[in-house]
Tab-separated table of C-alpha atoms and ligand atoms in Angstrom:
chain	number	residue	atom	x	y	z
A	1	UNK	CA	5.294	57.669	177.466
A	2	UNK	CA	7.953	60.278	176.701
A	3	UNK	CA	10.080	58.976	179.523
A	4	UNK	CA	9.842	55.410	178.242
A	5	UNK	CA	10.855	56.613	174.805
A	6	UNK	CA	13.849	58.477	176.171
A	7	UNK	CA	14.918	55.481	178.203
A	8	UNK	CA	14.729	53.114	175.263
A	9	UNK	CA	16.571	55.625	173.076
A	10	UNK	CA	19.247	55.807	175.748
A	11	UNK	CA	19.444	52.014	175.985
A	12	UNK	CA	19.812	51.797	172.207
A	13	UNK	CA	22.569	54.399	172.305
A	14	UNK	CA	24.417	52.390	174.930
A	15	UNK	CA	24.315	49.037	173.149
A	16	UNK	CA	24.848	50.354	169.611
A	17	UNK	CA	28.442	51.386	168.939
A	18	UNK	CA	28.327	55.061	168.068
A	19	UNK	CA	29.313	55.415	164.478
A	20	UNK	CA	29.046	58.533	162.416
A	21	UNK	CA	28.166	56.707	159.208
A	22	UNK	CA	25.134	57.427	157.034
A	23	UNK	CA	22.825	54.447	156.624
A	24	UNK	CA	24.331	53.371	153.296
A	25	UNK	CA	27.598	52.884	155.151
A	26	UNK	CA	26.193	50.880	158.040
A	27	UNK	CA	28.139	47.714	158.721
A	28	UNK	CA	26.608	44.505	157.396
A	29	UNK	CA	28.295	41.125	157.192
A	30	UNK	CA	28.743	39.689	153.681
A	31	UNK	CA	25.827	37.706	152.266
A	32	UNK	CA	26.150	34.242	150.676
A	33	UNK	CA	26.832	35.632	147.167
A	34	UNK	CA	29.289	38.312	148.274
A	35	UNK	CA	33.041	37.759	147.963
A	36	UNK	CA	35.751	38.792	150.367
A	37	UNK	CA	39.514	38.295	150.506
A	38	UNK	CA	42.548	38.218	152.782
A	39	UNK	CA	42.721	41.991	153.344
A	40	UNK	CA	40.808	43.021	156.443
A	41	UNK	CA	40.879	46.641	155.213
A	42	UNK	CA	39.199	46.015	151.855
A	43	UNK	CA	36.745	43.587	153.475
A	44	UNK	CA	35.846	46.303	155.990
A	45	UNK	CA	35.275	48.849	153.217
A	46	UNK	CA	32.898	46.375	151.523
A	47	UNK	CA	31.132	45.503	154.796
A	48	UNK	CA	30.452	49.239	155.264
A	49	UNK	CA	29.326	49.746	151.666
A	50	UNK	CA	32.196	52.077	150.771
A	51	UNK	CA	33.155	49.385	148.257
A	52	UNK	CA	30.407	47.372	146.543
A	53	UNK	CA	28.964	45.048	149.169
A	54	UNK	CA	29.284	42.087	146.801
A	55	UNK	CA	33.057	42.679	146.667
A	56	UNK	CA	33.078	42.288	142.879
A	57	UNK	CA	34.329	44.203	139.837
A	58	UNK	CA	35.934	47.156	141.584
A	59	UNK	CA	37.353	49.717	139.156
A	60	UNK	CA	39.900	52.463	139.825
A	61	UNK	CA	37.342	55.193	140.479
A	62	UNK	CA	35.336	53.003	142.835
A	63	UNK	CA	38.426	52.140	144.861
A	64	UNK	CA	39.603	55.744	144.900
A	65	UNK	CA	36.164	56.982	145.990
A	66	UNK	CA	35.958	54.398	148.758
A	67	UNK	CA	39.434	55.119	150.110
A	68	UNK	CA	38.783	58.854	149.989
A	69	UNK	CA	35.380	58.710	151.610
A	70	UNK	CA	36.188	56.228	154.350
A	71	UNK	CA	39.843	56.974	155.085
A	72	UNK	CA	40.475	60.390	153.508
A	73	UNK	CA	43.259	58.746	151.497
A	74	UNK	CA	44.568	60.967	148.719
A	75	UNK	CA	43.914	59.898	145.103
A	76	UNK	CA	47.629	59.320	144.421
A	77	UNK	CA	47.680	56.636	147.101
A	78	UNK	CA	44.467	55.075	145.821
A	79	UNK	CA	45.965	54.917	142.330
A	80	UNK	CA	48.966	52.974	143.565
A	81	UNK	CA	46.777	50.612	145.565
A	82	UNK	CA	44.688	50.003	142.459
A	83	UNK	CA	47.757	49.272	140.339
A	84	UNK	CA	48.623	46.591	142.898
A	85	UNK	CA	45.117	45.206	143.153
A	86	UNK	CA	44.561	44.885	139.398
A	87	UNK	CA	47.506	42.480	139.112
A	88	UNK	CA	45.410	39.890	140.949
A	89	UNK	CA	42.705	39.670	138.261
A	90	UNK	CA	43.671	36.688	136.063
A	91	UNK	CA	41.867	38.117	133.002
A	92	UNK	CA	44.144	39.896	130.512
A	93	UNK	CA	43.772	43.694	130.343
A	94	UNK	CA	41.306	43.706	133.210
A	95	UNK	CA	40.100	47.090	134.461
A	96	UNK	CA	38.507	45.785	137.647
A	97	UNK	CA	39.311	43.341	140.443
A	98	UNK	CA	37.211	41.434	142.935
A	99	UNK	CA	38.132	40.882	146.569
A	100	UNK	CA	38.320	37.149	145.843
A	101	UNK	CA	41.024	37.783	143.205
A	102	UNK	CA	43.167	39.303	145.930
A	103	UNK	CA	43.230	35.890	147.622
A	104	UNK	CA	45.394	34.365	144.863
A	105	UNK	CA	48.527	33.227	146.632
A	106	UNK	CA	51.880	34.935	146.122
A	107	UNK	CA	50.622	37.775	143.984
A	108	UNK	CA	49.825	40.169	146.831
A	109	UNK	CA	48.674	37.578	149.380
A	110	UNK	CA	51.620	36.105	151.222
A	111	UNK	CA	52.841	33.813	153.972
A	112	UNK	CA	53.669	35.024	157.459
A	113	UNK	CA	50.478	37.070	157.914
A	114	UNK	CA	49.297	38.600	161.159
A	115	UNK	CA	45.877	36.973	161.035
A	116	UNK	CA	45.805	34.421	158.220
A	117	UNK	CA	47.440	31.001	158.098
A	118	UNK	CA	49.895	30.239	155.304
A	119	UNK	CA	48.400	28.826	152.094
A	120	UNK	CA	50.262	25.552	152.746
A	121	UNK	CA	47.919	24.897	155.666
A	122	UNK	CA	44.546	25.820	154.131
A	123	UNK	CA	42.235	28.801	153.697
A	124	UNK	CA	43.931	32.194	153.536
A	125	UNK	CA	40.975	34.537	153.074
A	126	UNK	CA	39.649	34.352	156.622
A	127	UNK	CA	41.099	35.131	160.019
A	128	UNK	CA	42.745	32.133	161.662
A	129	UNK	CA	42.290	32.364	165.449
A	130	UNK	CA	45.504	30.464	166.240
A	131	UNK	CA	47.640	32.681	164.015
A	132	UNK	CA	45.973	35.854	165.276
A	133	UNK	CA	46.472	34.747	168.900
A	134	UNK	CA	50.172	34.329	168.158
A	135	UNK	CA	50.277	37.914	166.843
A	136	UNK	CA	48.378	39.213	169.871
A	137	UNK	CA	50.873	37.500	172.189
A	138	UNK	CA	53.298	40.262	171.185
A	139	UNK	CA	50.832	42.908	172.358
A	140	UNK	CA	50.638	42.575	176.160
A	141	UNK	CA	49.433	46.136	176.790
A	142	UNK	CA	46.259	48.114	175.957
A	143	UNK	CA	48.318	50.309	173.638
A	144	UNK	CA	50.413	48.720	170.897
A	145	UNK	CA	53.593	50.713	170.343
A	146	UNK	CA	55.218	50.928	166.906
A	147	UNK	CA	58.148	48.838	168.127
A	148	UNK	CA	55.797	46.051	169.200
A	149	UNK	CA	53.931	46.199	165.882
A	150	UNK	CA	57.268	45.943	164.072
A	151	UNK	CA	58.324	43.000	166.219
A	152	UNK	CA	55.030	41.114	165.781
A	153	UNK	CA	55.248	41.436	162.017
A	154	UNK	CA	58.779	40.091	161.895
A	155	UNK	CA	58.136	37.371	164.476
A	156	UNK	CA	55.263	35.954	162.417
A	157	UNK	CA	57.540	35.783	159.375
A	158	UNK	CA	60.253	34.014	161.337
A	159	UNK	CA	57.712	31.536	162.752
A	160	UNK	CA	56.267	30.756	159.313
A	161	UNK	CA	59.716	30.431	157.820
A	162	UNK	CA	60.621	27.848	160.488
A	163	UNK	CA	57.496	25.731	160.132
A	164	UNK	CA	56.108	26.029	156.587
A	165	UNK	CA	58.040	23.885	154.074
A	166	UNK	CA	56.617	26.006	151.241
A	167	UNK	CA	57.355	29.366	152.894
A	168	UNK	CA	57.897	32.033	150.220
A	169	UNK	CA	59.172	35.576	150.623
A	170	UNK	CA	60.341	38.219	148.147
A	171	UNK	CA	61.328	41.876	148.175
A	172	UNK	CA	57.795	42.733	147.091
A	173	UNK	CA	56.349	40.651	149.905
A	174	UNK	CA	58.582	42.391	152.408
A	175	UNK	CA	57.421	45.786	151.196
A	176	UNK	CA	53.770	44.848	151.229
A	177	UNK	CA	54.005	43.282	154.658
A	178	UNK	CA	55.584	46.433	156.103
A	179	UNK	CA	52.961	48.567	154.381
A	180	UNK	CA	50.188	46.453	155.917
A	181	UNK	CA	51.490	47.202	159.398
A	182	UNK	CA	51.966	50.884	158.451
A	183	UNK	CA	48.394	51.229	157.183
A	184	UNK	CA	46.798	49.789	160.311
A	185	UNK	CA	48.805	52.137	162.510
A	186	UNK	CA	47.745	55.101	160.379
A	187	UNK	CA	44.110	54.092	159.881
A	188	UNK	CA	43.358	53.213	163.491
A	189	UNK	CA	46.154	54.656	165.582
A	190	UNK	CA	47.942	57.771	166.724
A	191	UNK	CA	49.752	58.752	163.550
A	192	UNK	CA	52.415	60.847	165.295
A	193	UNK	CA	53.225	58.284	167.969
A	194	UNK	CA	52.790	55.314	165.641
A	195	UNK	CA	50.765	53.500	168.297
A	196	UNK	CA	47.296	51.962	168.226
A	197	UNK	CA	44.713	50.787	170.741
A	198	UNK	CA	44.837	46.999	170.964
A	199	UNK	CA	41.085	46.885	171.508
A	200	UNK	CA	40.421	48.879	168.328
A	201	UNK	CA	42.830	46.767	166.288
A	202	UNK	CA	41.393	43.468	167.518
A	203	UNK	CA	37.869	44.730	166.802
A	204	UNK	CA	38.869	45.666	163.254
A	205	UNK	CA	40.495	42.286	162.553
A	206	UNK	CA	37.806	40.160	164.197
A	207	UNK	CA	34.735	41.934	162.821
A	208	UNK	CA	36.144	43.514	159.643
A	209	UNK	CA	34.349	46.615	160.799
A	210	UNK	CA	35.415	50.116	161.779
A	211	UNK	CA	35.878	50.160	165.565
A	212	UNK	CA	33.262	51.848	167.807
A	213	UNK	CA	33.838	55.591	167.928
A	214	UNK	CA	36.149	55.501	164.925
A	215	UNK	CA	35.701	58.394	162.505
A	216	UNK	CA	37.094	59.321	159.127
A	217	UNK	CA	40.116	61.514	159.730
A	218	UNK	CA	40.191	65.166	158.668
A	219	UNK	CA	43.906	64.884	157.961
A	220	UNK	CA	44.372	63.255	154.564
A	221	UNK	CA	46.423	60.062	154.408
A	222	UNK	CA	49.152	60.644	151.862
A	223	UNK	CA	51.581	58.369	150.084
A	224	UNK	CA	54.409	60.178	151.832
A	225	UNK	CA	52.941	59.497	155.266
A	226	UNK	CA	52.471	55.814	154.470
A	227	UNK	CA	56.068	55.498	153.300
A	228	UNK	CA	57.354	57.391	156.339
A	229	UNK	CA	55.464	55.047	158.643
A	230	UNK	CA	56.859	52.083	156.707
A	231	UNK	CA	60.372	53.471	157.225
A	232	UNK	CA	59.750	53.818	160.959
A	233	UNK	CA	58.609	50.195	161.109
A	234	UNK	CA	61.703	48.978	159.308
A	235	UNK	CA	63.883	51.071	161.609
A	236	UNK	CA	62.133	49.665	164.667
A	237	UNK	CA	62.687	46.055	163.618
A	238	UNK	CA	65.368	44.846	166.034
A	239	UNK	CA	68.672	43.390	164.893
A	240	UNK	CA	67.951	39.892	166.129
A	241	UNK	CA	64.723	39.779	164.180
A	242	UNK	CA	65.917	41.937	161.300
A	243	UNK	CA	64.880	41.134	157.794
A	244	UNK	CA	67.610	40.307	155.277
A	245	UNK	CA	66.022	42.976	153.102
A	246	UNK	CA	66.261	45.811	155.566
A	247	UNK	CA	69.191	47.444	153.843
A	248	UNK	CA	67.153	47.956	150.729
A	249	UNK	CA	64.137	49.104	152.632
A	250	UNK	CA	65.390	51.353	155.354
A	251	UNK	CA	64.384	54.695	153.923
A	252	UNK	CA	61.104	56.028	152.715
A	253	UNK	CA	62.780	56.731	149.385
A	254	UNK	CA	63.758	53.099	148.963
A	255	UNK	CA	60.275	51.894	149.773
A	256	UNK	CA	58.836	54.312	147.262
A	257	UNK	CA	61.347	53.260	144.631
A	258	UNK	CA	60.566	49.588	145.074
A	259	UNK	CA	56.875	50.097	145.366
A	260	UNK	CA	56.462	52.453	142.475
A	261	UNK	CA	58.955	50.549	140.351
A	262	UNK	CA	56.247	48.413	138.809
A	263	UNK	CA	57.234	45.092	137.323
A	264	UNK	CA	59.045	43.422	140.174
A	265	UNK	CA	55.886	43.759	142.246
B	301	LIG	C1	43.636	48.458	147.182
B	301	LIG	C2	44.015	48.536	148.423
B	301	LIG	C3	44.490	47.324	149.168
B	301	LIG	C4	44.915	46.119	148.681
B	301	LIG	C5	45.043	45.682	147.237
B	301	LIG	C6	45.226	45.306	149.810
B	301	LIG	C7	45.651	44.012	149.734
B	301	LIG	C8	45.985	43.229	150.797
B	301	LIG	C9	46.359	41.847	150.733
B	301	LIG	C10	46.467	41.018	149.471
B	301	LIG	C11	46.617	41.440	151.974
B	301	LIG	C12	46.981	40.034	152.422
B	301	LIG	C13	48.394	39.913	152.698
B	301	LIG	C14	48.597	38.649	153.455
B	301	LIG	O1	48.771	37.612	152.822
B	301	LIG	O2	48.580	38.701	154.680
B	301	LIG	C15	46.418	42.560	152.836
B	301	LIG	C16	46.632	42.542	154.171
B	301	LIG	C17	46.356	43.582	154.995
B	301	LIG	N1	45.726	44.742	154.643
B	301	LIG	FE1	45.242	45.348	152.822
B	301	LIG	N2	45.006	46.012	150.949
B	301	LIG	C18	44.534	47.260	150.599
B	301	LIG	C19	44.132	48.261	151.431
B	301	LIG	C20	44.137	48.174	152.786
B	301	LIG	C21	43.624	49.171	153.673
B	301	LIG	C22	42.960	50.468	153.249
B	301	LIG	C23	43.857	48.722	154.943
B	301	LIG	C24	43.517	49.329	156.263
B	301	LIG	C25	42.541	50.121	156.489
B	301	LIG	C26	44.521	47.444	154.838
B	301	LIG	C27	44.953	46.707	155.894
B	301	LIG	C28	45.572	45.489	155.794
B	301	LIG	C29	46.162	44.764	156.911
B	301	LIG	C30	46.218	45.218	158.354
B	301	LIG	C31	46.664	43.578	156.396
B	301	LIG	C32	47.427	42.493	157.163
B	301	LIG	C33	46.566	41.293	157.382
B	301	LIG	C34	47.334	40.171	158.026
B	301	LIG	O3	48.566	40.156	157.988
B	301	LIG	O4	46.684	39.282	158.570
B	301	LIG	N3	44.657	47.146	153.520
B	301	LIG	N4	46.000	43.641	152.102
B	302	LIG	C1	45.392	43.399	125.806
B	302	LIG	O1	45.993	44.591	125.409
B	302	LIG	C2	47.043	44.430	124.476
B	302	LIG	C3	47.722	45.785	124.280
B	302	LIG	O2	46.768	46.784	124.089
B	302	LIG	C4	46.472	43.849	123.182
B	302	LIG	O3	47.508	43.652	122.242
B	302	LIG	C5	45.809	42.509	123.508
B	302	LIG	O4	45.191	41.997	122.356
B	302	LIG	C6	44.793	42.670	124.614
B	302	LIG	N1	44.313	41.360	125.019
B	302	LIG	C7	43.029	41.068	125.192
B	302	LIG	C8	42.697	39.669	125.583
B	302	LIG	O5	42.146	41.883	125.026
B	303	LIG	C1	64.064	32.051	156.092
B	303	LIG	O1	65.021	31.179	156.608
B	303	LIG	C2	66.148	30.985	155.778
B	303	LIG	C3	67.013	29.898	156.402
B	303	LIG	O2	67.343	30.254	157.708
B	303	LIG	C4	66.870	32.331	155.647
B	303	LIG	O3	67.989	32.204	154.799
B	303	LIG	C5	65.922	33.350	155.055
B	303	LIG	O4	66.526	34.631	155.030
B	303	LIG	C6	64.650	33.438	155.911
B	303	LIG	N1	63.691	34.320	155.259
B	303	LIG	C7	63.160	35.385	155.857
B	303	LIG	C8	62.187	36.203	155.078
B	303	LIG	O5	63.418	35.706	156.997
B	304	LIG	C1	65.446	55.335	159.686
B	304	LIG	O1	66.755	55.339	160.171
B	304	LIG	C2	67.643	56.056	159.320
B	304	LIG	C3	69.052	55.820	159.840
B	304	LIG	O2	69.108	56.108	161.195
B	304	LIG	C4	67.238	57.535	159.335
B	304	LIG	O3	68.091	58.267	158.502
B	304	LIG	C5	65.822	57.640	158.814
B	304	LIG	O4	65.370	58.982	158.922
B	304	LIG	C6	64.879	56.740	159.592
B	304	LIG	N1	63.620	56.720	158.908
B	304	LIG	C7	62.478	57.064	159.484
B	304	LIG	C8	61.274	57.083	158.618
B	304	LIG	O5	62.369	57.338	160.669
């Protein structure tokens, strides 16, 4: 009896990814009335209940609480993220946003994504297996190095620019795209090395779920760290694939200036 119990407990432990989340933060896929958007990070926070599971009407405190609890992101960073997110709510003077608002094209959502097709071709809120496979083709090894992450980002932009007749890109898009690569390296990777396990990254993108064994970091994620990582990504973007905007983006200070500058975003 006891032995059978222990064996089944062991079997359960083997098949269930070990995750140090309390039950209210267990992963659940979205239900039919829940909304999600193009950001795998925000979708993941909602799927784990750090953000409202319905994905709707997220205010500044809710976002800040979720980012702090799940990622140990400092409030300053959460505030800047919120200032970005709120621009996607079409209602004047809105104080909340929904994950579906974030899908509106060419506000924050952009062409040349790592996992989404361009709006010209169809739905942009869900992972597109063909696009994601193209991104993964730049990651031949179990560990993705910062240089490879930088190259994949730029290569997707170049590919979209060549094929999509409606391809759009701005300084703000460039910044946000670099920051998206920076945040996945920080959230799921080795923050000193700037590398990440391919398996963990694929799991995150494909399931919109924190990878097995992943835990909230003890070392707070700061705005400065995010901007530093962004600078490293820009620096690692090779000449032949370099962005025309690199000159204006090559230091953490420049990223911060552009990002915090407000209106042009
Ligand atoms: C309020 C906070 C955030 C906002 C408003 C936001 C918004 C967005 C948007 C609009 C996109 C789509 C860009 C595109 O068209 O590809 C995006 C992409 C992305 N976001 Fe977020 N995001 C936030 C936080 C996060 C966090 C915390 C993470 C990681 C844990 C994250 C990871 C990513 C990644 C990896 C992408 C790239 C997806 C791709 O290129 O396919 N984001 N985000
Ligand atoms: C939004 O706020 C501005 C400035 O406070 C105000 O003039 C305007 O009437 C508000 N609009 C709506 C729809 O509430
Ligand atoms: C897209 O291609 C055009 C034409 O070659 C080029 O001028 C532009 O800089 C490219 N945009 C990006 C973001 O690479
Ligand atoms: C990027 O390269 C510049 C020029 O070599 C250097 O001054 C800067 O420190 C680098 N930035 C980062 C974040 O590594």
